[in-house]
Amino acid sequence: MKSKISMDKPVVEMDGDEMTRVLWAWVKEKLLMPYVDLKTEYYDLHVLNRDKTNDQVTFQAAEAVKKWGVGVKCATITPNAERVKEFNLKKEWPSPNGTIRKILDGTVFRAPITVKSIQPAVRFWKKPIVVARHAFGDIYDGIGIRFEEPGSAEIVYKSEKGNEKKVSYPKFSGPGVLQGVYNLDKSIEGFARATFKYAIMNKMDLWFATKDTISKVYDARFKEIFNTIFEKEFKEEFKKLNINYNYYLIDDAVARVVRSEGGFVWACKNYDGDVFSDFVSTAYVGTLALMTSELFSPEGYYLSEAAHGTVQRHYYRYLKGEKVSTNPTALIYAWTRGLKRRGEIDGNKDLVNFSLKLEEAVIKTIEDDRIMTQDVANLAEPPIKAVVTSEEFIDAIKKNLEKLLKL
Ligand code: NAP
Ligand code: MG
């Protein structure tokens, strides 16, 4: 046995809930710790620990990413009324992802993990489509009022210096709801730069789309910022690499995405990104478990996670002693991407190489061995050699990994 790969600096590890917590531990135990002298700064984001710490642990974990630069996150429960009852929580704590994204102010890039045996539902798609989601503001930090009678409302902005701006909603003729949302230039600029840089790094075209014909102040500001930053900072580099920046109206973009052959980054505002990342991933690979999710912040902070949730239904079956076939691929990729990033920052080639080999081992297991979990088997073209449990799948990956590492 060769010696383990060492790490200079830790990655921030955020543990999570339910089935993904179980898989998280297995992935570490079987696929990471035997080969890497894993250094992590551990934060337990289990819903009960968030409750116990009044959610402080979530804030501490996000701050730790600012300190160390790199974090990996397991899926976590966002409590709703049912969950409050189930776990006897003090309250419906906010989404940890929301909290963390707000603190890091990053852009989330979601890309399908493509395997040859799964054909995209959209038959024109040949190359991956990466959805870049602005992870700050809009309805995710919006406020709302439900009103019961006819009336009126206005939005008043007061500057710290005492300047005031006011706009009125149309008169309300009866009961209804209203909403106020905001964003900040600095965050939109960070979003724009992150997506231009990602496009350059991966030599892909960049698409950006909003509804600026209707949202003449809000969305128009996004468009303006993207154009200005492109012209000033990225136009030359794009030209050199022979890649393009295209702005569309969001509905036009959707039609074009479906008719395209893929191979570009699609920058989306927060809500569009929430919806279209699920749309693209489902249409591309059919399961959120074959999807990477990476957050890049303007300051260079990085967080990787799985795009799916805690897979509650599988967990309850697992608790009853059933063997489950939950797919750990996205969780494995959360680790490989985090460790790769750590290795790149620290100049640790062995760690980078290990991460790439582990990803290769996952793909080999599905593509060449044709061993897969149930969700993938439901989508894959025959032949399928074996539909396996999570543990068996991890063991099959481990075999391929050891071959690739020549152990
Ligand atoms: P989910 O955990 O993503 O699971 C929904 C369904 O998708 C599962 O029941 C399963 O379908 C399938 N699925 C998801 N991941 C899979 C995997 N790795 N392998 C195989 N199948 C997979 O979404 P949810 O049930 O709506 O949410 C559960 C909890 O997760 C909620 O408390 C929610 O707050 C939380 N959540 C967290 C995050 C996050 O931390 N990033 C994101 C979303 C949701 P079948 O049952 O049909 O097999
Ligand atoms: Mg979503």
Tab-separated table of C-alpha atoms and ligand atoms in Angstrom:
chain	number	residue	atom	x	y	z
A	1	MET	CA	0.000	0.000	0.000
A	2	LYS	CA	1.371	3.394	-1.006
A	3	SER	CA	1.354	6.158	1.581
A	4	LYS	CA	-1.738	8.333	1.785
A	5	ILE	CA	-1.959	11.652	-0.026
A	6	SER	CA	-1.406	14.455	2.448
A	7	MET	CA	-3.215	17.779	2.653
A	8	ASP	CA	-1.763	21.102	3.834
A	9	LYS	CA	-4.982	22.917	4.555
A	10	PRO	CA	-8.392	21.545	5.463
A	11	VAL	CA	-11.620	21.704	3.527
A	12	VAL	CA	-14.665	22.796	5.491
A	13	GLU	CA	-16.945	19.790	5.834
A	14	MET	CA	-20.674	20.345	6.402
A	15	ASP	CA	-22.469	17.181	7.377
A	16	GLY	CA	-26.175	16.847	6.699
A	17	ASP	CA	-29.341	14.834	7.146
A	18	GLU	CA	-31.105	11.542	6.474
A	19	MET	CA	-29.992	9.263	3.616
A	20	THR	CA	-27.337	11.651	2.376
A	21	ARG	CA	-25.780	11.718	5.854
A	22	VAL	CA	-25.509	7.932	5.771
A	23	LEU	CA	-23.974	7.969	2.273
A	24	TRP	CA	-21.657	10.828	3.211
A	25	ALA	CA	-20.079	8.705	5.923
A	26	TRP	CA	-19.730	5.672	3.626
A	27	VAL	CA	-18.100	7.743	0.878
A	28	LYS	CA	-15.575	9.123	3.355
A	29	GLU	CA	-14.870	5.775	4.930
A	30	LYS	CA	-14.539	3.726	1.746
A	31	LEU	CA	-13.489	6.087	-1.034
A	32	LEU	CA	-11.537	8.877	0.642
A	33	MET	CA	-9.944	8.030	3.971
A	34	PRO	CA	-8.032	4.923	2.786
A	35	TYR	CA	-6.209	7.044	0.178
A	36	VAL	CA	-6.141	10.600	1.490
A	37	ASP	CA	-5.023	11.819	4.875
A	38	LEU	CA	-8.248	13.762	4.953
A	39	LYS	CA	-8.045	17.112	6.711
A	40	THR	CA	-11.398	18.720	7.348
A	41	GLU	CA	-12.857	21.326	9.656
A	42	TYR	CA	-16.125	19.657	10.561
A	43	TYR	CA	-19.488	21.376	11.055
A	44	ASP	CA	-22.520	19.296	11.846
A	45	LEU	CA	-25.513	20.777	10.025
A	46	HIS	CA	-27.834	17.989	11.162
A	47	VAL	CA	-31.214	19.599	11.711
A	48	LEU	CA	-31.099	18.858	15.453
A	49	ASN	CA	-27.718	20.495	15.806
A	50	ARG	CA	-28.926	23.544	13.912
A	51	ASP	CA	-31.855	23.648	16.296
A	52	LYS	CA	-29.632	23.215	19.346
A	53	THR	CA	-27.264	25.998	18.251
A	54	ASN	CA	-30.085	28.290	17.109
A	55	ASP	CA	-28.675	27.859	13.605
A	56	GLN	CA	-25.353	29.385	14.632
A	57	VAL	CA	-23.533	26.328	13.303
A	58	THR	CA	-24.676	27.222	9.775
A	59	PHE	CA	-23.240	30.718	10.085
A	60	GLN	CA	-19.999	29.352	11.556
A	61	ALA	CA	-19.675	26.870	8.704
A	62	ALA	CA	-20.095	29.627	6.113
A	63	GLU	CA	-17.548	31.804	7.916
A	64	ALA	CA	-15.154	28.846	7.947
A	65	VAL	CA	-15.397	28.668	4.146
A	66	LYS	CA	-14.288	32.300	4.098
A	67	LYS	CA	-11.320	31.321	6.247
A	68	TRP	CA	-10.208	28.198	4.362
A	69	GLY	CA	-11.535	28.967	0.892
A	70	VAL	CA	-13.017	25.542	0.195
A	71	GLY	CA	-16.089	23.776	1.551
A	72	VAL	CA	-18.016	20.592	0.819
A	73	LYS	CA	-21.626	20.235	1.872
A	74	CYS	CA	-23.979	17.316	2.382
A	75	ALA	CA	-27.714	17.770	1.726
A	76	THR	CA	-29.704	19.207	4.627
A	77	ILE	CA	-33.327	19.402	5.643
A	78	THR	CA	-34.971	22.780	5.225
A	79	PRO	CA	-37.562	22.578	7.993
A	80	ASN	CA	-41.202	23.190	7.190
A	81	ALA	CA	-44.155	22.798	9.559
A	82	GLU	CA	-44.065	18.997	9.232
A	83	ARG	CA	-40.377	18.836	10.040
A	84	VAL	CA	-40.811	21.096	13.057
A	85	LYS	CA	-43.251	18.509	14.402
A	86	GLU	CA	-41.145	15.529	13.380
A	87	PHE	CA	-38.001	16.789	15.134
A	88	ASN	CA	-39.663	18.935	17.770
A	89	LEU	CA	-37.772	22.001	16.545
A	90	LYS	CA	-37.861	25.467	18.072
A	91	LYS	CA	-38.882	26.937	14.709
A	92	GLU	CA	-38.766	26.596	10.929
A	93	TRP	CA	-35.080	27.427	10.563
A	94	PRO	CA	-34.228	28.968	7.198
A	95	SER	CA	-32.641	26.967	4.384
A	96	PRO	CA	-28.955	26.404	5.228
A	97	ASN	CA	-28.133	26.736	1.543
A	98	GLY	CA	-29.870	30.102	1.482
A	99	THR	CA	-27.966	31.266	4.554
A	100	ILE	CA	-24.611	30.060	3.237
A	101	ARG	CA	-25.129	31.467	-0.252
A	102	LYS	CA	-26.093	34.817	1.196
A	103	ILE	CA	-22.916	34.940	3.291
A	104	LEU	CA	-20.638	33.805	0.454
A	105	ASP	CA	-22.586	35.733	-2.244
A	106	GLY	CA	-21.655	33.318	-4.949
A	107	THR	CA	-22.847	31.921	-8.225
A	108	VAL	CA	-23.875	28.276	-8.331
A	109	PHE	CA	-22.844	26.290	-11.421
A	110	ARG	CA	-24.755	23.100	-12.108
A	111	ALA	CA	-23.579	20.704	-14.784
A	112	PRO	CA	-24.810	17.252	-15.758
A	113	ILE	CA	-22.485	14.311	-15.144
A	114	THR	CA	-22.891	12.700	-18.539
A	115	VAL	CA	-22.567	8.976	-19.079
A	116	LYS	CA	-22.695	7.319	-22.496
A	117	SER	CA	-25.503	4.983	-21.552
A	118	ILE	CA	-27.976	7.808	-20.866
A	119	GLN	CA	-29.367	9.692	-23.854
A	120	PRO	CA	-30.634	13.224	-23.171
A	121	ALA	CA	-34.423	13.586	-23.446
A	122	VAL	CA	-33.769	16.444	-25.867
A	123	ARG	CA	-32.260	14.672	-28.820
A	124	PHE	CA	-30.365	17.734	-30.152
A	125	TRP	CA	-28.214	17.977	-27.034
A	126	LYS	CA	-24.685	16.712	-27.618
A	127	LYS	CA	-22.618	18.755	-25.132
A	128	PRO	CA	-23.321	19.645	-21.493
A	129	ILE	CA	-25.312	22.734	-20.594
A	130	VAL	CA	-24.073	24.402	-17.416
A	131	VAL	CA	-26.677	26.453	-15.575
A	132	ALA	CA	-25.113	29.288	-13.574
A	133	ARG	CA	-27.486	30.457	-10.900
A	134	HIS	CA	-27.103	33.813	-9.220
A	135	ALA	CA	-27.437	32.838	-5.592
A	136	PHE	CA	-28.297	36.173	-4.023
A	137	GLY	CA	-31.442	38.239	-3.595
A	138	ASP	CA	-34.652	38.427	-5.631
A	139	ILE	CA	-37.525	36.437	-4.105
A	140	TYR	CA	-35.079	34.445	-1.930
A	141	ASP	CA	-34.586	37.543	0.168
A	142	GLY	CA	-37.921	39.085	-0.662
A	143	ILE	CA	-40.716	40.234	1.606
A	144	GLY	CA	-44.432	39.858	1.178
A	145	ILE	CA	-47.746	41.077	2.536
A	146	ARG	CA	-51.107	39.395	2.301
A	147	PHE	CA	-53.919	41.912	2.503
A	148	GLU	CA	-57.612	41.448	3.122
A	149	GLU	CA	-59.221	44.668	1.850
A	150	PRO	CA	-58.998	47.078	-1.075
A	151	GLY	CA	-56.138	49.516	-0.567
A	152	SER	CA	-52.841	50.822	-1.837
A	153	ALA	CA	-49.150	50.278	-1.291
A	154	GLU	CA	-45.882	51.890	-2.194
A	155	ILE	CA	-42.206	51.097	-2.075
A	156	VAL	CA	-40.140	53.753	-0.325
A	157	TYR	CA	-36.367	53.837	-0.505
A	158	LYS	CA	-34.459	56.037	1.945
A	159	SER	CA	-30.757	56.534	1.459
A	160	GLU	CA	-28.465	56.816	4.460
A	161	LYS	CA	-27.872	60.431	3.471
A	162	GLY	CA	-31.603	61.103	3.640
A	163	ASN	CA	-32.593	60.967	-0.038
A	164	GLU	CA	-35.900	59.367	-0.753
A	165	LYS	CA	-37.471	57.589	-3.743
A	166	LYS	CA	-41.035	56.361	-3.890
A	167	VAL	CA	-43.100	54.274	-6.304
A	168	SER	CA	-46.707	53.159	-5.963
A	169	TYR	CA	-48.334	49.873	-6.855
A	170	PRO	CA	-51.595	50.130	-8.826
A	171	LYS	CA	-54.628	50.495	-6.519
A	172	PHE	CA	-55.785	47.191	-5.072
A	173	SER	CA	-59.478	46.543	-5.675
A	174	GLY	CA	-59.753	43.674	-3.181
A	175	PRO	CA	-57.843	41.130	-1.125
A	176	GLY	CA	-54.528	39.930	-2.505
A	177	VAL	CA	-50.806	39.624	-1.991
A	178	LEU	CA	-47.813	41.801	-2.728
A	179	GLN	CA	-44.098	41.297	-2.791
A	180	GLY	CA	-40.945	43.370	-2.659
A	181	VAL	CA	-37.571	42.139	-3.853
A	182	TYR	CA	-34.132	43.661	-4.256
A	183	ASN	CA	-30.648	43.018	-5.474
A	184	LEU	CA	-27.336	44.839	-5.178
A	185	ASP	CA	-25.081	46.072	-7.982
A	186	LYS	CA	-22.079	44.547	-6.271
A	187	SER	CA	-23.699	41.110	-6.208
A	188	ILE	CA	-24.859	41.329	-9.831
A	189	GLU	CA	-21.340	42.385	-10.834
A	190	GLY	CA	-19.917	39.413	-8.953
A	191	PHE	CA	-22.436	37.158	-10.698
A	192	ALA	CA	-21.469	38.547	-14.100
A	193	ARG	CA	-17.733	38.196	-13.480
A	194	ALA	CA	-18.097	34.672	-12.107
A	195	THR	CA	-19.975	33.529	-15.211
A	196	PHE	CA	-17.637	35.272	-17.700
A	197	LYS	CA	-14.649	33.729	-15.911
A	198	TYR	CA	-16.230	30.276	-15.852
A	199	ALA	CA	-16.985	30.513	-19.584
A	200	ILE	CA	-13.362	31.447	-20.262
A	201	MET	CA	-11.994	28.736	-17.966
A	202	ASN	CA	-14.074	26.110	-19.793
A	203	LYS	CA	-13.976	27.728	-23.265
A	204	MET	CA	-17.740	27.772	-23.568
A	205	ASP	CA	-20.157	30.397	-24.900
A	206	LEU	CA	-22.074	32.350	-22.280
A	207	TRP	CA	-25.792	33.026	-22.513
A	208	PHE	CA	-27.619	35.417	-20.236
A	209	ALA	CA	-31.351	36.041	-20.260
A	210	THR	CA	-33.856	38.124	-18.299
A	211	LYS	CA	-37.226	39.750	-18.945
A	212	ASP	CA	-35.992	43.326	-19.302
A	213	THR	CA	-38.788	44.252	-21.715
A	214	ILE	CA	-41.246	43.873	-18.810
A	215	SER	CA	-39.005	44.444	-15.809
A	216	LYS	CA	-37.705	47.734	-17.114
A	217	VAL	CA	-35.829	48.755	-13.989
A	218	TYR	CA	-34.914	45.535	-12.215
A	219	ASP	CA	-34.011	43.125	-15.019
A	220	ALA	CA	-32.765	45.977	-17.181
A	221	ARG	CA	-30.134	46.680	-14.524
A	222	PHE	CA	-28.901	43.082	-14.732
A	223	LYS	CA	-28.623	43.346	-18.512
A	224	GLU	CA	-26.805	46.667	-18.292
A	225	ILE	CA	-24.281	45.394	-15.754
A	226	PHE	CA	-23.553	42.273	-17.788
A	227	ASN	CA	-23.034	44.325	-20.967
A	228	THR	CA	-20.782	46.880	-19.289
A	229	ILE	CA	-18.601	44.271	-17.617
A	230	PHE	CA	-18.367	42.238	-20.807
A	231	GLU	CA	-17.330	45.230	-22.914
A	232	LYS	CA	-14.811	46.475	-20.371
A	233	GLU	CA	-13.274	43.315	-18.993
A	234	PHE	CA	-13.930	40.216	-21.072
A	235	LYS	CA	-14.597	41.065	-24.730
A	236	GLU	CA	-10.969	40.708	-25.809
A	237	GLU	CA	-10.473	37.387	-24.066
A	238	PHE	CA	-13.721	36.001	-25.525
A	239	LYS	CA	-12.576	37.028	-29.003
A	240	LYS	CA	-9.208	35.378	-28.523
A	241	LEU	CA	-10.832	32.118	-27.461
A	242	ASN	CA	-13.445	32.358	-30.201
A	243	ILE	CA	-16.346	32.152	-27.724
A	244	ASN	CA	-19.424	34.367	-27.593
A	245	TYR	CA	-21.547	36.256	-25.114
A	246	ASN	CA	-25.239	36.272	-26.080
A	247	TYR	CA	-28.053	38.123	-24.369
A	248	TYR	CA	-31.646	36.905	-24.883
A	249	LEU	CA	-35.098	37.407	-23.450
A	250	ILE	CA	-35.723	34.546	-21.040
A	251	ASP	CA	-38.553	32.940	-23.039
A	252	ASP	CA	-36.528	33.159	-26.236
A	253	ALA	CA	-33.586	31.617	-24.372
A	254	VAL	CA	-35.668	28.634	-23.256
A	255	ALA	CA	-36.690	27.886	-26.847
A	256	ARG	CA	-33.096	28.261	-28.032
A	257	VAL	CA	-31.769	26.019	-25.268
A	258	VAL	CA	-34.042	23.203	-26.352
A	259	ARG	CA	-33.075	23.591	-30.022
A	260	SER	CA	-29.342	23.915	-29.289
A	261	GLU	CA	-26.738	21.203	-29.214
A	262	GLY	CA	-25.530	22.362	-25.788
A	263	GLY	CA	-21.980	23.224	-24.870
A	264	PHE	CA	-22.568	26.616	-23.218
A	265	VAL	CA	-23.019	28.272	-19.857
A	266	TRP	CA	-26.497	29.632	-19.237
A	267	ALA	CA	-26.422	32.410	-16.644
A	268	CYS	CA	-29.765	32.676	-14.853
A	269	LYS	CA	-31.194	35.005	-12.263
A	270	ASN	CA	-31.848	33.333	-8.923
A	271	TYR	CA	-35.364	31.990	-9.558
A	272	ASP	CA	-34.754	31.123	-13.216
A	273	GLY	CA	-31.673	29.224	-12.108
A	274	ASP	CA	-33.607	27.355	-9.433
A	275	VAL	CA	-36.179	26.198	-11.976
A	276	PHE	CA	-34.039	25.710	-15.083
A	277	SER	CA	-31.222	23.860	-13.334
A	278	ASP	CA	-33.745	21.174	-12.377
A	279	PHE	CA	-35.220	21.279	-15.866
A	280	VAL	CA	-31.884	20.929	-17.649
A	281	SER	CA	-30.624	18.215	-15.321
A	282	THR	CA	-33.786	16.166	-15.619
A	283	ALA	CA	-33.896	16.531	-19.375
A	284	TYR	CA	-30.174	15.843	-19.678
A	285	VAL	CA	-29.496	12.947	-17.376
A	286	GLY	CA	-32.887	12.382	-15.756
A	287	THR	CA	-31.683	12.342	-12.157
A	288	LEU	CA	-30.369	15.021	-9.826
A	289	ALA	CA	-27.911	12.429	-8.557
A	290	LEU	CA	-25.952	12.843	-11.819
A	291	MET	CA	-25.373	16.532	-11.385
A	292	THR	CA	-22.587	18.656	-9.944
A	293	SER	CA	-23.314	21.826	-8.015
A	294	GLU	CA	-20.463	24.246	-7.348
A	295	LEU	CA	-20.516	27.740	-5.875
A	296	PHE	CA	-17.844	30.272	-6.831
A	297	SER	CA	-17.773	33.595	-5.004
A	298	PRO	CA	-16.239	36.844	-6.274
A	299	GLU	CA	-13.696	36.665	-3.434
A	300	GLY	CA	-12.631	33.208	-4.562
A	301	TYR	CA	-14.528	31.158	-1.949
A	302	TYR	CA	-15.726	27.802	-3.179
A	303	LEU	CA	-18.395	25.338	-2.069
A	304	SER	CA	-19.456	22.083	-3.688
A	305	GLU	CA	-22.515	20.009	-2.852
A	306	ALA	CA	-25.027	17.597	-4.333
A	307	ALA	CA	-27.933	19.171	-6.199
A	308	HIS	CA	-30.505	16.836	-4.662
A	309	GLY	CA	-32.030	16.762	-1.172
A	310	THR	CA	-31.709	14.326	1.709
A	311	VAL	CA	-33.705	11.569	-0.087
A	312	GLN	CA	-36.081	11.190	2.832
A	313	ARG	CA	-38.162	8.376	1.326
A	314	HIS	CA	-35.127	6.143	0.924
A	315	TYR	CA	-33.978	6.977	4.440
A	316	TYR	CA	-37.174	5.744	6.028
A	317	ARG	CA	-36.835	2.478	4.135
A	318	TYR	CA	-33.191	2.278	5.205
A	319	LEU	CA	-34.208	2.787	8.842
A	320	LYS	CA	-36.560	-0.183	8.529
A	321	GLY	CA	-33.566	-2.293	7.545
A	322	GLU	CA	-34.241	-2.361	3.809
A	323	LYS	CA	-31.311	-2.237	1.385
A	324	VAL	CA	-31.651	0.971	-0.593
A	325	SER	CA	-30.301	1.897	-3.984
A	326	THR	CA	-29.721	5.603	-3.417
A	327	ASN	CA	-27.214	7.057	-5.859
A	328	PRO	CA	-24.133	8.533	-4.116
A	329	THR	CA	-22.616	9.977	-7.326
A	330	ALA	CA	-23.436	13.629	-6.669
A	331	LEU	CA	-22.126	13.341	-3.099
A	332	ILE	CA	-18.907	11.754	-4.359
A	333	TYR	CA	-18.540	14.609	-6.843
A	334	ALA	CA	-19.122	17.139	-4.074
A	335	TRP	CA	-15.983	15.700	-2.459
A	336	THR	CA	-13.928	15.293	-5.650
A	337	ARG	CA	-14.623	18.862	-6.737
A	338	GLY	CA	-13.845	20.224	-3.271
A	339	LEU	CA	-10.624	18.252	-2.953
A	340	LYS	CA	-9.615	19.173	-6.519
A	341	ARG	CA	-10.137	22.831	-5.723
A	342	ARG	CA	-8.124	22.462	-2.501
A	343	GLY	CA	-5.357	20.765	-4.488
A	344	GLU	CA	-5.346	23.481	-7.156
A	345	ILE	CA	-5.124	26.273	-4.600
A	346	ASP	CA	-2.419	24.533	-2.567
A	347	GLY	CA	-0.459	23.244	-5.556
A	348	ASN	CA	-1.134	19.675	-4.422
A	349	LYS	CA	-0.997	17.701	-7.670
A	350	ASP	CA	-1.546	14.341	-5.997
A	351	LEU	CA	-4.804	15.530	-4.518
A	352	VAL	CA	-5.995	16.905	-7.879
A	353	ASN	CA	-5.029	13.669	-9.581
A	354	PHE	CA	-6.807	11.574	-6.952
A	355	SER	CA	-10.016	13.567	-7.420
A	356	LEU	CA	-9.947	13.068	-11.183
A	357	LYS	CA	-9.300	9.343	-10.775
A	358	LEU	CA	-12.204	8.956	-8.388
A	359	GLU	CA	-14.527	10.645	-10.889
A	360	GLU	CA	-13.181	8.379	-13.614
A	361	ALA	CA	-13.851	5.358	-11.414
A	362	VAL	CA	-17.507	6.391	-10.991
A	363	ILE	CA	-17.989	6.801	-14.749
A	364	LYS	CA	-16.207	3.509	-15.493
A	365	THR	CA	-18.498	1.704	-13.061
A	366	ILE	CA	-21.617	2.971	-14.821
A	367	GLU	CA	-20.376	3.059	-18.437
A	368	ASP	CA	-18.049	0.072	-18.690
A	369	ASP	CA	-19.066	-2.269	-15.879
A	370	ARG	CA	-22.729	-1.297	-16.353
A	371	ILE	CA	-23.231	-1.492	-12.624
A	372	MET	CA	-25.617	1.204	-11.409
A	373	THR	CA	-28.168	2.320	-8.860
A	374	GLN	CA	-31.893	2.082	-9.559
A	375	ASP	CA	-32.388	5.723	-10.616
A	376	VAL	CA	-29.729	5.367	-13.314
A	377	ALA	CA	-30.925	1.907	-14.384
A	378	ASN	CA	-34.371	3.428	-15.020
A	379	LEU	CA	-32.807	5.743	-17.609
A	380	ALA	CA	-29.914	3.809	-19.095
A	381	GLU	CA	-29.923	2.016	-22.411
A	382	PRO	CA	-29.422	-1.725	-22.129
A	383	PRO	CA	-27.441	-3.778	-21.423
A	384	ILE	CA	-27.432	-3.321	-17.662
A	385	LYS	CA	-25.277	-5.786	-15.801
A	386	ALA	CA	-26.447	-5.145	-12.250
A	387	VAL	CA	-28.763	-2.832	-10.343
A	388	VAL	CA	-27.108	-2.545	-6.961
A	389	THR	CA	-27.512	-1.071	-3.486
A	390	SER	CA	-25.685	2.100	-2.504
A	391	GLU	CA	-23.053	0.091	-0.654
A	392	GLU	CA	-22.467	-2.325	-3.524
A	393	PHE	CA	-22.170	0.600	-5.912
A	394	ILE	CA	-19.558	2.260	-3.698
A	395	ASP	CA	-17.655	-1.037	-3.493
A	396	ALA	CA	-17.682	-1.373	-7.287
A	397	ILE	CA	-16.341	2.177	-7.599
A	398	LYS	CA	-13.657	1.358	-5.051
A	399	LYS	CA	-12.431	-1.545	-7.184
A	400	ASN	CA	-12.115	0.690	-10.234
A	401	LEU	CA	-10.450	3.402	-8.167
A	402	GLU	CA	-7.784	1.012	-6.905
A	403	LYS	CA	-7.111	-0.140	-10.465
A	404	LEU	CA	-6.759	3.461	-11.618
A	405	LEU	CA	-4.500	4.311	-8.672
A	406	LYS	CA	-2.523	1.141	-9.420
A	407	LEU	CA	-2.783	-0.097	-5.839
B	1	NAP	P1	-34.867	14.818	-2.678
B	1	NAP	O1	-34.197	14.505	-1.422
B	1	NAP	O2	-33.984	15.369	-3.755
B	1	NAP	O3	-35.586	13.514	-3.213
B	1	NAP	C1	-36.677	13.499	-4.090
B	1	NAP	C2	-36.728	12.190	-4.848
B	1	NAP	O4	-35.748	12.223	-5.886
B	1	NAP	C3	-36.365	10.976	-4.029
B	1	NAP	O5	-37.459	10.495	-3.314
B	1	NAP	C4	-35.860	10.025	-5.092
B	1	NAP	O6	-36.930	9.488	-5.855
B	1	NAP	C5	-35.107	10.970	-6.006
B	1	NAP	N1	-33.686	11.158	-5.609
B	1	NAP	C6	-33.088	12.277	-5.144
B	1	NAP	N2	-31.792	12.064	-4.922
B	1	NAP	C7	-31.552	10.781	-5.244
B	1	NAP	C8	-30.393	9.968	-5.198
B	1	NAP	N3	-29.223	10.442	-4.778
B	1	NAP	N4	-30.513	8.678	-5.589
B	1	NAP	C9	-31.677	8.179	-6.014
B	1	NAP	N5	-32.813	8.908	-6.061
B	1	NAP	C10	-32.748	10.195	-5.688
B	1	NAP	O7	-36.015	15.895	-2.466
B	1	NAP	P2	-37.193	15.931	-1.353
B	1	NAP	O8	-37.628	14.555	-0.992
B	1	NAP	O9	-38.138	16.906	-1.911
B	1	NAP	O10	-36.545	16.604	-0.094
B	1	NAP	C11	-36.083	15.893	1.042
B	1	NAP	C12	-35.421	16.863	1.978
B	1	NAP	O11	-34.259	17.421	1.361
B	1	NAP	C13	-36.290	18.044	2.368
B	1	NAP	O12	-36.312	18.169	3.770
B	1	NAP	C14	-35.644	19.248	1.721
B	1	NAP	O13	-35.724	20.379	2.543
B	1	NAP	C15	-34.223	18.825	1.558
B	1	NAP	N6	-33.511	19.421	0.396
B	1	NAP	C16	-32.228	19.793	0.596
B	1	NAP	C17	-31.461	20.275	-0.452
B	1	NAP	C18	-30.032	20.648	-0.187
B	1	NAP	O14	-29.557	20.548	0.924
B	1	NAP	N7	-29.307	21.078	-1.189
B	1	NAP	C19	-32.011	20.362	-1.729
B	1	NAP	C20	-33.336	19.949	-1.914
B	1	NAP	C21	-34.075	19.466	-0.842
B	1	NAP	P3	-37.649	8.084	-5.551
B	1	NAP	O15	-38.163	8.165	-4.146
B	1	NAP	O16	-38.709	8.040	-6.593
B	1	NAP	O17	-36.600	7.011	-5.702
B	2	MG	MG	-34.631	23.873	-7.582
